[in-house]
Coordinates of C-alpha atoms in Angstrom, one line a residue:
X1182 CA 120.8 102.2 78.3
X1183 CA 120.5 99.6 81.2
X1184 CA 120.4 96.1 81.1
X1185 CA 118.6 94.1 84.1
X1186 CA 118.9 90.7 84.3
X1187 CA 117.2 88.8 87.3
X1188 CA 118.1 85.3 88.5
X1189 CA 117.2 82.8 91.8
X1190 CA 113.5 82.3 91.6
X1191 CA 112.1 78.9 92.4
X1192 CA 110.4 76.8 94.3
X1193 CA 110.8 76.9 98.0
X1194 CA 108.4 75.5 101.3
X1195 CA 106.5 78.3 103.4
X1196 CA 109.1 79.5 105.8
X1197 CA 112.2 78.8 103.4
X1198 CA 114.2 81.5 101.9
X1199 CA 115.4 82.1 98.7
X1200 CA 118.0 85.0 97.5
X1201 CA 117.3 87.0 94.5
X1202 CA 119.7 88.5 92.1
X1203 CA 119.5 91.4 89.1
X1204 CA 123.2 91.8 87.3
X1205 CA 122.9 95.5 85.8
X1206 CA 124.8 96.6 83.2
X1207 CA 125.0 99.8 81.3
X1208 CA 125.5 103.5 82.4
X1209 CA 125.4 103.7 85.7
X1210 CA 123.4 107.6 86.4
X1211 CA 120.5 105.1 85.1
X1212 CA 120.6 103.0 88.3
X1213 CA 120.4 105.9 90.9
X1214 CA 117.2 103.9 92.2
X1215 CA 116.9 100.3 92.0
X1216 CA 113.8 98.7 93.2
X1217 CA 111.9 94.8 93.1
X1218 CA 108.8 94.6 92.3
X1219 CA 106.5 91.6 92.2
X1220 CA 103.0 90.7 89.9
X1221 CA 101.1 88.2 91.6
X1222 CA 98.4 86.4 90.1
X1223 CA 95.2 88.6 89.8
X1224 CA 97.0 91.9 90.2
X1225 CA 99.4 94.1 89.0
X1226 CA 102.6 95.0 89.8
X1227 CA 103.4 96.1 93.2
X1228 CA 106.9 97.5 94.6
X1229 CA 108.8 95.5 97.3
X1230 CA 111.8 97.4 98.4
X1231 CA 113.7 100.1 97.0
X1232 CA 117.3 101.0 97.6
X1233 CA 118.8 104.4 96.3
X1234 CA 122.6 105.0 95.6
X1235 CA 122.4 107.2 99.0
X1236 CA 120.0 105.9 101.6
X1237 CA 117.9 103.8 103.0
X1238 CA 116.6 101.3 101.8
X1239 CA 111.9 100.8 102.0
X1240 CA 110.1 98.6 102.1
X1241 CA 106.2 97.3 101.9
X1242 CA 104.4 96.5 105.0
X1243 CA 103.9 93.4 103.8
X1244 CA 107.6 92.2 104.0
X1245 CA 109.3 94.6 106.2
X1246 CA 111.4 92.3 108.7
X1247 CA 111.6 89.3 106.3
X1248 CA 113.1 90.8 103.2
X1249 CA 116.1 92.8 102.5
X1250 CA 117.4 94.4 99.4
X1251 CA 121.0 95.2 99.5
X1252 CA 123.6 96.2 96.5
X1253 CA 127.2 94.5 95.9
X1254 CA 128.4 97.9 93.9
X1255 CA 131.6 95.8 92.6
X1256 CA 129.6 93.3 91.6
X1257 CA 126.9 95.5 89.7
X1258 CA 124.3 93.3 91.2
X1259 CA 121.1 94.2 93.3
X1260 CA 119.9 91.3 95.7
X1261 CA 116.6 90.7 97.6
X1262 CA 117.4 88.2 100.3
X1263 CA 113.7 86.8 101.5
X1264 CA 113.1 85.1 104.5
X1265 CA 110.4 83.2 106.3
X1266 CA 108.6 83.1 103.0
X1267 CA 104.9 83.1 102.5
X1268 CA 102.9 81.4 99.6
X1269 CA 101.4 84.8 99.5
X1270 CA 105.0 85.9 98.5
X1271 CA 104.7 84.2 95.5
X1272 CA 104.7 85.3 92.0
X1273 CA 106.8 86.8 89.4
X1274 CA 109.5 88.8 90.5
X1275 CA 111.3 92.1 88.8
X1276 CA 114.4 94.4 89.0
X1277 CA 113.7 98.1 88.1
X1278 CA 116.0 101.0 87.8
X1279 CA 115.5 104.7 87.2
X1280 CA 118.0 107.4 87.4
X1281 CA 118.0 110.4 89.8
X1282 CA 114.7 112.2 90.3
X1283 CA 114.1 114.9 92.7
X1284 CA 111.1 113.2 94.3
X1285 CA 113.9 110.5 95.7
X1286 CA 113.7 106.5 95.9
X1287 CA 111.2 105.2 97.7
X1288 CA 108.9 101.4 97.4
X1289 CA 106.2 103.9 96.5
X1290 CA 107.0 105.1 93.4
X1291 CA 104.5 103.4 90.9
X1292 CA 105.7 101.4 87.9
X1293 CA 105.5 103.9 85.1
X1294 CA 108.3 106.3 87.2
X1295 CA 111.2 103.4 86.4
X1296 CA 112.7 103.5 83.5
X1297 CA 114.6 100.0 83.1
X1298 CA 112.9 96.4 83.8
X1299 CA 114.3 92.8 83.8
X1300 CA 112.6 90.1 82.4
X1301 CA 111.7 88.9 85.7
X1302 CA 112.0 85.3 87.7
X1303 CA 109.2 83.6 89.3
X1304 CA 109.1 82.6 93.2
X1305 CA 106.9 79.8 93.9
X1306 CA 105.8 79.6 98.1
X1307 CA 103.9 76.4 98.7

């Protein structure tokens, strides 16, 4: 089992950055893909950036050249570093993982293919 547990989310100006964080902890074969994901209000759940163990890292249109998801491997923590933020950008904000899948690790796999969620931290853009 994995444990997800997200962490710098809060209130910031339009073209501030903030820096997210999701400590895992667990077996690690369950954290082959690791991905954020954001819900804004009035829609569902959309993927942000992935990162698999092996790879590059994708991203959505929306924040490709402004956000970037990295891993700290020692540190068992995923990060989301967000830049030149929009108040479109805000909302709440999610760590997933899944383990290995044939299909790969990409920001387009939908929210029913990850298998471990945090509780999530809001990002309010204003």
């Amino acid at each position: 089992h994995v444990q997800l547990v997200e962490s710098g989310g809060g209130s910031v100006q339009v073209g501030g950055s903030l820096r997210l964080s999701c400590l895992t902890s667990g077996v690690s074969y369950g954290t082959h893909c690791m991905a954020w994901f954001r819900q804004t209000s009035g829609k569902g759940r959309e993927g942000v950036a992935a990162i698999p163990t092996f790879g590059q890292p994708t991203y959505a249109d929306s924040v490709k050249g402004r956000f970037t998801i990295s891993k700290d491997n020692a540190q068992n923590t995923l990060f989301l570093q967000m830049n030149g933020l929009k108040a479109e950008d805000s909302g709440m904000y999610y760590c997933a993982a899944r383990g290995w899948r044939p299909e790969g690790c990409s920001v387009g796999i939908d929210v029913s293919g990850f298998d471990f969620w945090g509780q999530g931290t809001q990002v309010t853009v204003s």
